[in-house]
Coordinates of C-alpha atoms in Angstrom, one line a residue:
M24 CA -14.7 -15.8 7.6
I25 CA -16.3 -12.5 8.1
Y26 CA -14.8 -9.6 8.9
L27 CA -16.1 -7.6 12.8
T28 CA -15.3 -4.3 14.1
R29 CA -17.0 -2.4 17.0
E30 CA -18.2 -0.3 15.1
L31 CA -19.9 -2.9 13.2
V32 CA -21.3 -5.1 16.7
E33 CA -23.1 -1.4 17.8
K34 CA -24.7 -0.8 14.5
Y35 CA -26.3 -4.5 14.9
K36 CA -26.4 -4.1 18.9
K37 CA -29.6 -1.0 17.3
G38 CA -31.0 -3.2 15.2
E39 CA -29.7 -2.2 12.1
R40 CA -29.0 -6.1 9.5
R41 CA -27.7 -4.7 6.3
L42 CA -24.3 -4.6 7.0
S43 CA -20.4 -5.5 5.7
L44 CA -19.2 -8.7 7.3
D45 CA -15.9 -8.2 4.5
L46 CA -15.4 -4.8 5.5
G47 CA -16.6 -2.8 3.6
K48 CA -17.3 -4.6 0.1
S49 CA -20.7 -5.7 -0.2
I50 CA -23.2 -5.9 2.0
T51 CA -25.6 -8.7 4.3
I52 CA -28.8 -8.5 5.4
I53 CA -27.7 -10.6 8.4
T54 CA -30.3 -14.0 9.9
N55 CA -28.2 -15.7 11.6
E56 CA -24.4 -15.1 10.9
L57 CA -23.5 -13.9 13.9
E58 CA -24.4 -16.6 16.0
G59 CA -21.6 -18.1 18.1
V60 CA -19.3 -15.1 18.1
P61 CA -18.7 -13.2 21.4
L62 CA -19.2 -10.1 20.7
E63 CA -18.3 -8.9 24.2
E64 CA -14.3 -9.8 23.3
I65 CA -14.7 -6.9 20.0
K66 CA -13.5 -3.8 21.6
G67 CA -11.4 -0.8 20.3
E68 CA -9.8 0.3 17.0
F69 CA -9.2 -3.7 15.5
V70 CA -10.4 -5.2 13.0
Y71 CA -11.4 -9.1 14.0
A72 CA -11.7 -12.4 11.6
W73 CA -14.7 -15.1 12.9
D74 CA -14.1 -18.5 11.0
G75 CA -17.1 -20.3 12.7
K76 CA -15.5 -21.1 15.9
E77 CA -12.7 -18.2 16.8
L78 CA -12.5 -15.0 17.0
W79 CA -8.9 -13.4 17.2
K80 CA -7.6 -9.1 16.2
V81 CA -6.2 -8.9 12.9
A82 CA -2.9 -7.7 14.1
V83 CA 0.9 -9.8 13.8
F84 CA 3.6 -8.4 16.9
D85 CA 6.9 -8.3 14.9
N86 CA 9.7 -5.6 15.7
G87 CA 6.1 -4.4 16.5
L88 CA 2.8 -3.9 16.1
Y89 CA 1.1 -4.5 12.3
R90 CA -2.5 -4.1 12.1
L91 CA -5.5 -4.1 10.0
R92 CA -7.6 -0.6 10.8
M93 CA -10.7 0.3 9.1
M94 CA -10.9 4.1 7.7
K95 CA -13.6 6.1 5.8
G96 CA -14.9 2.6 5.4
K97 CA -11.5 0.8 3.8
P98 CA -9.0 -1.1 5.9
I99 CA -5.7 0.2 6.8
L100 CA -2.2 -1.4 7.5
E101 CA -0.6 0.7 10.7
I102 CA 1.9 -0.4 12.1
D103 CA 3.0 0.8 16.6
G104 CA -0.5 3.5 15.8
L105 CA 1.7 4.6 12.0
R106 CA -0.6 5.2 9.3
M107 CA 0.8 3.6 5.8
H108 CA -1.6 4.7 4.1
L109 CA -1.7 9.2 3.3
L110 CA -5.7 9.8 3.6
K111 CA -5.6 13.6 4.2
D112 CA -7.5 15.7 0.9
F113 CA -9.0 12.2 -0.3
E114 CA -12.4 10.7 0.3
D115 CA -11.8 7.4 -0.1
V116 CA -8.2 5.6 1.1
L117 CA -7.7 4.5 -2.5
E118 CA -8.6 7.9 -4.2
Y119 CA -4.2 7.7 -4.2
S120 CA -3.6 4.6 -5.1
E121 CA -6.0 5.6 -8.4
Q122 CA -4.4 8.7 -8.9
V123 CA -0.8 7.3 -8.7
A124 CA -1.2 5.2 -11.3
K125 CA -3.1 8.2 -13.7
K126 CA -0.6 10.7 -12.8
L127 CA 2.3 8.0 -14.3
K128 CA -0.5 7.3 -17.1
I129 CA 0.1 3.5 -17.1
G130 CA -0.9 1.8 -19.8
N131 CA -1.3 -1.6 -21.6
Q132 CA 2.4 -2.2 -22.7
D133 CA 3.3 -0.9 -19.3
I134 CA 5.7 -3.3 -17.4
V135 CA 5.6 -1.2 -13.7
L136 CA 8.2 -2.1 -10.3
D137 CA 6.0 -1.3 -7.1
T138 CA 9.2 -0.9 -5.0
C139 CA 7.2 -1.0 -1.5
M140 CA 3.4 -3.8 -1.7
G141 CA 2.5 -2.7 2.1
L142 CA -2.1 -4.0 1.4
G143 CA -1.4 -3.9 -2.4
Y144 CA -3.7 -1.2 -3.3
T145 CA -0.9 0.8 -5.6
A146 CA 0.4 -2.0 -7.2
I147 CA -4.2 -3.3 -7.9
A148 CA -4.8 0.0 -9.4
A149 CA -1.6 -0.3 -11.5
A150 CA -2.6 -3.4 -12.1
K151 CA -6.0 -2.8 -14.1
K152 CA -3.9 -0.6 -17.5
A153 CA -0.3 -2.5 -17.3
R154 CA 0.9 -5.5 -18.7
K155 CA 2.5 -6.6 -15.9
V156 CA 3.5 -5.3 -12.3
V157 CA 6.2 -7.2 -9.7
T158 CA 5.2 -5.8 -6.3
V159 CA 7.7 -6.2 -3.4
E160 CA 7.6 -6.9 0.5
L161 CA 10.5 -7.3 2.8
S162 CA 7.8 -7.9 5.6
P163 CA 6.6 -11.2 6.3
A164 CA 3.8 -9.1 9.1
V165 CA 3.0 -7.0 6.0
I166 CA 2.4 -10.3 3.5
A167 CA 0.6 -11.5 6.5
M168 CA -1.9 -8.4 7.1
A169 CA -2.6 -8.3 2.8
K170 CA -3.7 -12.1 2.6
W171 CA -6.2 -11.5 5.2
N172 CA -7.4 -8.3 4.1
P173 CA -10.8 -8.8 1.6
W174 CA -9.8 -5.5 -0.9
S175 CA -6.1 -7.2 -0.8
Q176 CA -7.2 -10.7 -2.8
K177 CA -6.3 -9.3 -6.1
L178 CA -2.4 -9.2 -5.4
F179 CA -2.5 -13.6 -5.3
E180 CA -5.5 -14.0 -8.1
S181 CA -5.0 -11.4 -11.1
Q182 CA -2.5 -13.1 -13.6
N183 CA -0.3 -9.8 -14.6
I184 CA 0.7 -9.4 -10.7
K185 CA 3.6 -11.0 -9.5
I186 CA 4.7 -10.8 -5.6
V187 CA 8.1 -10.9 -4.5
E188 CA 8.2 -12.5 -0.8
E189 CA 10.7 -11.4 1.9
E190 CA 12.9 -9.7 0.6
S191 CA 14.0 -5.9 -0.1
C192 CA 13.9 -3.3 -2.8
S193 CA 17.2 -3.1 -3.4
E194 CA 18.1 -7.0 -3.7
Y195 CA 15.6 -7.8 -6.2
I196 CA 16.2 -4.2 -8.4
G197 CA 20.0 -4.9 -7.8
V198 CA 20.2 -8.2 -9.5
L199 CA 18.0 -7.3 -12.1
E200 CA 19.0 -6.4 -16.3
K201 CA 18.4 -2.7 -17.4
G202 CA 15.4 -1.4 -18.6
E203 CA 13.3 -4.3 -16.7
F204 CA 10.1 -1.5 -16.5
T205 CA 8.8 1.6 -17.8
K206 CA 7.1 2.7 -14.9
I207 CA 8.2 2.8 -11.3
I208 CA 6.2 3.4 -8.1
H209 CA 8.2 4.3 -4.6
D210 CA 6.7 4.4 -1.8
P211 CA 8.4 3.9 1.4
P212 CA 8.3 4.0 4.9
R213 CA 9.7 7.5 6.2
F214 CA 13.6 8.2 6.1
S215 CA 13.6 7.3 10.1
K216 CA 12.7 4.3 9.0
A217 CA 14.2 3.4 5.8
G218 CA 17.1 5.7 4.5
E219 CA 18.3 3.0 2.4
L220 CA 15.9 3.5 0.2
Y221 CA 16.8 7.1 -0.4
S222 CA 19.8 6.9 -1.4
G223 CA 22.1 7.9 -4.1
E224 CA 22.8 4.3 -4.3
F225 CA 19.4 2.9 -4.1
Y226 CA 18.4 5.9 -6.9
R227 CA 20.4 5.0 -9.4
N228 CA 19.9 1.2 -8.7
L229 CA 16.2 2.6 -10.0
R230 CA 17.3 4.4 -13.0
K231 CA 19.1 1.2 -14.2
V232 CA 15.6 -0.9 -14.3
C233 CA 13.9 1.3 -15.7
K234 CA 14.4 2.4 -19.8
K235 CA 14.9 5.5 -20.7
G236 CA 11.5 8.0 -20.9
G237 CA 9.9 6.0 -18.4
L238 CA 8.5 7.2 -15.1
L239 CA 9.2 7.0 -11.2
F240 CA 6.6 8.1 -8.9
H241 CA 8.7 8.6 -5.6
Y242 CA 6.4 9.8 -2.5
V243 CA 8.7 11.3 -0.4
G244 CA 5.2 13.2 2.7
G245 CA 5.2 16.6 2.8
F246 CA 7.4 19.2 1.7
G247 CA 9.0 21.4 3.8
K248 CA 6.8 20.9 6.6
E249 CA 9.7 19.6 8.8
K250 CA 12.7 21.3 9.5
R251 CA 14.7 19.0 7.2
D252 CA 13.1 19.3 3.7
I253 CA 13.5 15.9 2.7
G254 CA 11.9 16.5 -1.0
R255 CA 14.4 19.1 -2.1
E256 CA 17.1 16.5 -0.4
V257 CA 15.6 13.6 -2.6
A258 CA 14.7 15.3 -5.9
F259 CA 18.7 16.3 -5.8
R260 CA 19.9 13.0 -5.7
L261 CA 17.4 12.2 -8.2
E262 CA 19.6 14.9 -9.7
K263 CA 22.1 13.1 -9.4
S264 CA 21.4 9.6 -10.2
G265 CA 19.9 9.6 -14.4
W266 CA 16.6 11.1 -13.2
K267 CA 15.0 14.8 -14.1
V268 CA 12.2 15.6 -11.3
T269 CA 9.6 17.1 -14.1
R270 CA 6.8 18.0 -11.3
R271 CA 6.0 17.8 -7.4
D272 CA 2.0 17.2 -6.4
N273 CA 1.3 18.7 -3.2
R274 CA -2.1 16.5 -3.2
L275 CA 0.0 13.7 -4.2
Q276 CA 2.6 14.3 -1.5
G277 CA 5.6 13.0 -4.1
L278 CA 7.8 13.3 -7.3
I279 CA 7.6 12.7 -10.8
A280 CA 10.9 12.1 -12.4
E281 CA 11.9 10.6 -15.7
A282 CA 15.2 8.4 -17.0
V283 CA 17.8 10.2 -18.7

């Protein structure tokens, strides 16, 4: 399987032969790898896959268009044109996830819950040091994008990552025992798309499954940039749900809270 973009094809047509056929993970010196590929069909900002016989867009329509798109040399997930990654102030697509894991001080005894998997970059970053990471993803379309993405393969290969597929995080944590996790990463869709993931009930359930003294990172977006200050509302609900907000991180656009 090789992956192609319009930018790669343009470089190839200009004579470049040191190119990446796996979305930036490695460099190949092109000889005959692109023979038979209908390069004229590669258009727009889509990522394409070629299996030697068929060329297709790495995209799925499921009540919206889900697709991979290259940004800063790595794939991101877009849903209806909205980027599901924080790129501002970061030179690398993966840096945000690595910084979240660093801020939570994840170590080899930690059991981590990642509530919204996406392409799994944050789960993979956490799993570098954690004893175990459980990551939850409701959308079959998102899971499909992760399975196609070369940068997400550690999700499916790592022994210390468990994926809970096609189940909402609310349902999943609702039946768990108390104190199963020491660290929680909560990077939900925007409030207008998934208001239940910002509710007091959900935060109380997160507190239930987190050990006392455990840490939560909650992405909320830019603080106070809209008429409605979601960050302030989130902090208020967390404080009412067994959490103590200890930090607002402007670069990561999120809150860090301790289970009390």
